[in-house]
CSV table of C-alpha atoms and ligand atoms in Angstrom, one decimal:
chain,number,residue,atom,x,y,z
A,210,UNK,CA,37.5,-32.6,-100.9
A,211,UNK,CA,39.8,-29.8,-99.5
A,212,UNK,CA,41.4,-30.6,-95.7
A,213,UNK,CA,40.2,-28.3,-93.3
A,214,UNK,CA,41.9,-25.9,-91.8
A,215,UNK,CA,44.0,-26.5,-88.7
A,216,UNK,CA,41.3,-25.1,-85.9
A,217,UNK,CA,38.3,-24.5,-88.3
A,218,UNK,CA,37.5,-28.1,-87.6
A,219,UNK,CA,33.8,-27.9,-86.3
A,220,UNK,CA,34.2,-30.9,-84.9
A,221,UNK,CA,36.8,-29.5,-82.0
A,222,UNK,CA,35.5,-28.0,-78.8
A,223,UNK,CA,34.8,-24.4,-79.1
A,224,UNK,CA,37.1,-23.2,-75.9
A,225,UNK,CA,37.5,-20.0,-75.8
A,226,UNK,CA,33.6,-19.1,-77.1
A,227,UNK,CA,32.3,-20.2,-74.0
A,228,UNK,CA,34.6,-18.9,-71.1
A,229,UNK,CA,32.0,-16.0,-70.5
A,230,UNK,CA,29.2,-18.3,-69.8
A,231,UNK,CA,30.8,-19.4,-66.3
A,232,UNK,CA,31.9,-15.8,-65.3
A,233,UNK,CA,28.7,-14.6,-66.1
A,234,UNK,CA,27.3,-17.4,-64.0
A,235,UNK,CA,29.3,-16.7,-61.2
A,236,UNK,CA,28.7,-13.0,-60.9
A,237,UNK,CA,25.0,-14.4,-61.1
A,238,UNK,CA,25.1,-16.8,-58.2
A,239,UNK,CA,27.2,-13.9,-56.1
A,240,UNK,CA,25.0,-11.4,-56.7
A,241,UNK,CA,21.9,-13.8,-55.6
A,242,UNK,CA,24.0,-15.0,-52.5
A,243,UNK,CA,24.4,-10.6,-51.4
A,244,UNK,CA,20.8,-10.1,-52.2
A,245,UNK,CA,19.7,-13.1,-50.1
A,246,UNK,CA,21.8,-12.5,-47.6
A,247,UNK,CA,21.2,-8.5,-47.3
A,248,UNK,CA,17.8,-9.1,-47.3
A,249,UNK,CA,17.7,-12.0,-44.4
A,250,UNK,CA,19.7,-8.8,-42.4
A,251,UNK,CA,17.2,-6.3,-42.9
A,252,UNK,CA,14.1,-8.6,-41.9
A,253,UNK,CA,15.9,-9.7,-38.7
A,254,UNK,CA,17.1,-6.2,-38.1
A,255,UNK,CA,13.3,-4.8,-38.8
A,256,UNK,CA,12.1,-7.9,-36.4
A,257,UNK,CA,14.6,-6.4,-34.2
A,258,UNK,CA,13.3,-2.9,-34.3
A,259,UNK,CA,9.6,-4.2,-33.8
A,260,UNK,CA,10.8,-6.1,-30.7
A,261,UNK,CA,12.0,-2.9,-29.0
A,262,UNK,CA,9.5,-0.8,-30.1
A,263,UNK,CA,6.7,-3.0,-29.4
A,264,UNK,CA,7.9,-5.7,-26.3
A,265,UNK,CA,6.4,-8.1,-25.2
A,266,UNK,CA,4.5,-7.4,-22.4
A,267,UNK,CA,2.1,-9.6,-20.5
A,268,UNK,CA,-1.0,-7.3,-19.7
A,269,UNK,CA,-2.8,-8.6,-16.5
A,270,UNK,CA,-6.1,-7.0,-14.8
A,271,UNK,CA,-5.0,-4.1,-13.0
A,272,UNK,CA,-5.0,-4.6,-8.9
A,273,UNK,CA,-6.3,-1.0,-8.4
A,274,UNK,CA,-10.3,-0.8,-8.5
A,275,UNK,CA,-12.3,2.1,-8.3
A,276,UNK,CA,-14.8,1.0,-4.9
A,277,UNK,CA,-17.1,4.0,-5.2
A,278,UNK,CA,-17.7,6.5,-2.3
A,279,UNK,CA,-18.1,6.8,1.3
A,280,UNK,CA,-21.8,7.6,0.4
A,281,UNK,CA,-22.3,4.2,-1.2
A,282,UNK,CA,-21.7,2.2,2.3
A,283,UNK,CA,-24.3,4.0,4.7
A,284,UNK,CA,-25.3,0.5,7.0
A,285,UNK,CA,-22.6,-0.2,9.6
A,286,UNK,CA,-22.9,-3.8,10.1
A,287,UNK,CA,-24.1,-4.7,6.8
A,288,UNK,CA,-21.3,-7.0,3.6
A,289,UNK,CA,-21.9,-5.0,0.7
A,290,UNK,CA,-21.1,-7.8,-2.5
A,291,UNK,CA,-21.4,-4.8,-5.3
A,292,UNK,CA,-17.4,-6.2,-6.3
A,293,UNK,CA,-18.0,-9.9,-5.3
A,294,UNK,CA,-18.2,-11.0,-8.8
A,295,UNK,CA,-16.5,-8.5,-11.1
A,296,UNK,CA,-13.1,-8.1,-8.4
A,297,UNK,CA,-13.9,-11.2,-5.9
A,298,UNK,CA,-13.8,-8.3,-3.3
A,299,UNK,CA,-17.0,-7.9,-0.2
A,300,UNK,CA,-16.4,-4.3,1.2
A,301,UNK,CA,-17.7,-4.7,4.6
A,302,UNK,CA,-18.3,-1.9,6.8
A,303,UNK,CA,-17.8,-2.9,10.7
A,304,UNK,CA,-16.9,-1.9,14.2
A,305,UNK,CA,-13.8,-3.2,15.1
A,306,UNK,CA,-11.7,-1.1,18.1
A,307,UNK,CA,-13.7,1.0,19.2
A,308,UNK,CA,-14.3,2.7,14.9
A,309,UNK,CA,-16.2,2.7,12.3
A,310,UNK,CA,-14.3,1.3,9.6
A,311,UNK,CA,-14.6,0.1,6.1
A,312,UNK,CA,-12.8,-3.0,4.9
A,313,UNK,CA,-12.3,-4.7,1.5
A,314,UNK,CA,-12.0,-8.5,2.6
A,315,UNK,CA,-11.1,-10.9,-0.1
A,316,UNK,CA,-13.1,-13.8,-1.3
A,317,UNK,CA,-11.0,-16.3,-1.1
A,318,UNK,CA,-11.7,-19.1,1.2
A,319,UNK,CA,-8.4,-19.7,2.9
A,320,UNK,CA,-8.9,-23.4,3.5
A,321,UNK,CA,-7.8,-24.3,-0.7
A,322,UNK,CA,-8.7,-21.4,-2.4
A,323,UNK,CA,-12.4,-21.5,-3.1
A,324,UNK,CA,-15.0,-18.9,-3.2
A,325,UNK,CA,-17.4,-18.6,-0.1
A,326,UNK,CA,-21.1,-17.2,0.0
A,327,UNK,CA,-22.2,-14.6,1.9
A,328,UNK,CA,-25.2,-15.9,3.7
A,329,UNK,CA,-27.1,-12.7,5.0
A,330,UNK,CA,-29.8,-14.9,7.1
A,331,UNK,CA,-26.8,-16.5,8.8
A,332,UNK,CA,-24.6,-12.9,9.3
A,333,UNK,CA,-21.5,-15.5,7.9
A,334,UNK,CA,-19.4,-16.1,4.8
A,335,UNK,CA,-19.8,-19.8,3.8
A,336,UNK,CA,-17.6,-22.0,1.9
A,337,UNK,CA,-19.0,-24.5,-0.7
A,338,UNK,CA,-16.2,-26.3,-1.2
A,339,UNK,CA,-15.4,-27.7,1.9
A,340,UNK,CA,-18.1,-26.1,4.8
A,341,UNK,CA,-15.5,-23.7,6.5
A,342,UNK,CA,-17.1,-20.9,8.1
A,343,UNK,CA,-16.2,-17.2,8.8
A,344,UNK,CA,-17.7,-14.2,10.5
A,345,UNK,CA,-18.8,-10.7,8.7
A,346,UNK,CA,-15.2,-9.6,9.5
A,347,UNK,CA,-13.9,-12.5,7.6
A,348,UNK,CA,-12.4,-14.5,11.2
A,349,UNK,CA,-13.1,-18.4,10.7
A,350,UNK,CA,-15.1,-19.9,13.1
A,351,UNK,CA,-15.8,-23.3,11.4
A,352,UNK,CA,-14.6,-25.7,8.9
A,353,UNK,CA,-11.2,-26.6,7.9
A,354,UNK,CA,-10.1,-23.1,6.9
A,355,UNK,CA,-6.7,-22.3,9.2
A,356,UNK,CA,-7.3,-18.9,9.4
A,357,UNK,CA,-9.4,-16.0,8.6
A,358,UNK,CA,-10.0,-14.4,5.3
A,359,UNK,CA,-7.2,-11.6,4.2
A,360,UNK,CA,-7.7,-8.0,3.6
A,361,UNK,CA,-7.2,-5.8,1.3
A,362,UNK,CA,-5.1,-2.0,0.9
A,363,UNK,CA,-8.2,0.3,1.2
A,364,UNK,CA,-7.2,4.2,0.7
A,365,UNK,CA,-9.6,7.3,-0.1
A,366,UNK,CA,-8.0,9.0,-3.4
A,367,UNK,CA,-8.1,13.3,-3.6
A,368,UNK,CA,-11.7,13.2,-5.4
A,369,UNK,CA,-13.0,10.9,-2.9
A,370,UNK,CA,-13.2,7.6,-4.9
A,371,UNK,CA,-12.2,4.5,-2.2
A,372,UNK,CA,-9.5,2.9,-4.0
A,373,UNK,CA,-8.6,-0.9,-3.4
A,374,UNK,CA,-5.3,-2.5,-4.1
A,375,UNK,CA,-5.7,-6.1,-4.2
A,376,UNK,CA,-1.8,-6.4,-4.4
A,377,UNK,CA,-1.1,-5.7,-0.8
A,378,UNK,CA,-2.9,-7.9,1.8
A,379,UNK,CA,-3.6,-7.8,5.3
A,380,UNK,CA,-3.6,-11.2,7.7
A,381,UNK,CA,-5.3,-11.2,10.8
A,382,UNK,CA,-3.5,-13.8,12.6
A,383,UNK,CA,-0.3,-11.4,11.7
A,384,UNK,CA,-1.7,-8.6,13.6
A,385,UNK,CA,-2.2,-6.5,10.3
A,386,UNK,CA,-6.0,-6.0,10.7
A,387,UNK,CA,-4.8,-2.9,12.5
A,388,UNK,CA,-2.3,-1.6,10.4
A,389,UNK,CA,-3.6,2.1,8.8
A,390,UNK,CA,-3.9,1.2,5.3
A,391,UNK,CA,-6.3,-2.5,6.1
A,392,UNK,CA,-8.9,-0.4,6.8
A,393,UNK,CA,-10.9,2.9,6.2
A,394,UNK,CA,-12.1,4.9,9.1
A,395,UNK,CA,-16.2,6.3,7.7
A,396,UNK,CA,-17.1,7.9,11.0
A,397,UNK,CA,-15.7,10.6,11.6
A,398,UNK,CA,-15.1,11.7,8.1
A,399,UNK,CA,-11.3,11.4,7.6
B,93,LIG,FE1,-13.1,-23.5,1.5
B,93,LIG,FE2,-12.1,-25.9,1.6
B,93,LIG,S1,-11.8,-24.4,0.1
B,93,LIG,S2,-13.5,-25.0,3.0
């Protein structure tokens, strides 16, 4: 049987055959690695876009309300409760020095926080939680409440709506009951 040739031995490792394999592997795993990593760049970049066009924002209940009109509060003397349950808010119209006024007192007991009752038999607001008393105007007369119920900004807009903003209050025992934007004069039409 005839020698083999010097390098046609099948026996030897084939060398130089299979030198492409790894390059071709390589180029493989680098074009993965650009791919994956050009892709991660343009989710957190489209992320990125979405945050600025759509932020975050924590929507609340607006403070403004819409309180009707004039017309709707005819009986001076009388706690109308119309926004008692949808804006915890009695518009009260009263006569305090010497006017006719409208007010948009807040029903919040300010004893810890709870909501009072409007009792009409007894012309008073009444606490559940803890039996503190106050007067139509919202003074406390009874109870462990420290002071009297706050007020709310009460304007007239252009068409004549009342407008209450329930992010500025007024305190009695601060001498703000008297400041021009606690209250709403009815009579005469202003
Ligand atoms: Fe109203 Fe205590 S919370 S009396």
């Amino acid at each position: 049987m005839p020698a083999a040739a010097p390098g046609t031995d099948s026996h030897e490792p084939r060398a130089t055959s299979q030198e492409p394999a790894p390059t071709r592997r390589s180029f493989l795993r680098c074009s993965v690695l650009a791919w994956t990593g050009f892709g991660t760049a343009l989710i957190a970049m489209s992320h990125m876009a979405l945050r600025f066009l759509f932020p975050r924002v924590l929507y609340e209940a607006p403070e403004n309300f819409d309180a009707l009109r004039k017309a709707n509060y005819p009986e001076l003397g009388k706690v109308y409760e119309d926004f008692k349950s949808s804006q915890g808010v009695w518009l009260v119209r009263l006569q305090e020095n010497g006017q006719d006024r409208l007010v948009a007192v807040a029903a919040v007991c300010t004893h810890l926080g709870c909501t009072p009752d409007w009792l009409a038999a007894e012309q008073k607001f009444k606490c559940p939680c803890h039996g503190s008393g106050f007067q139509h105007d919202g003074t406390n007369v009874e109870g462990p409440a420290p002071r009297p119920l706050e007020r709310y900004r009460i304007s007239l807009a252009p068409g004549g709506s009342i407008i209450v903003d329930k992010s500025k209050r007024y305190r009695k025992e601060l001498g703000q009951w008297n400041d021009r934007e606690s209250y709403l004069l009815m009579s005469p039409e202003t």
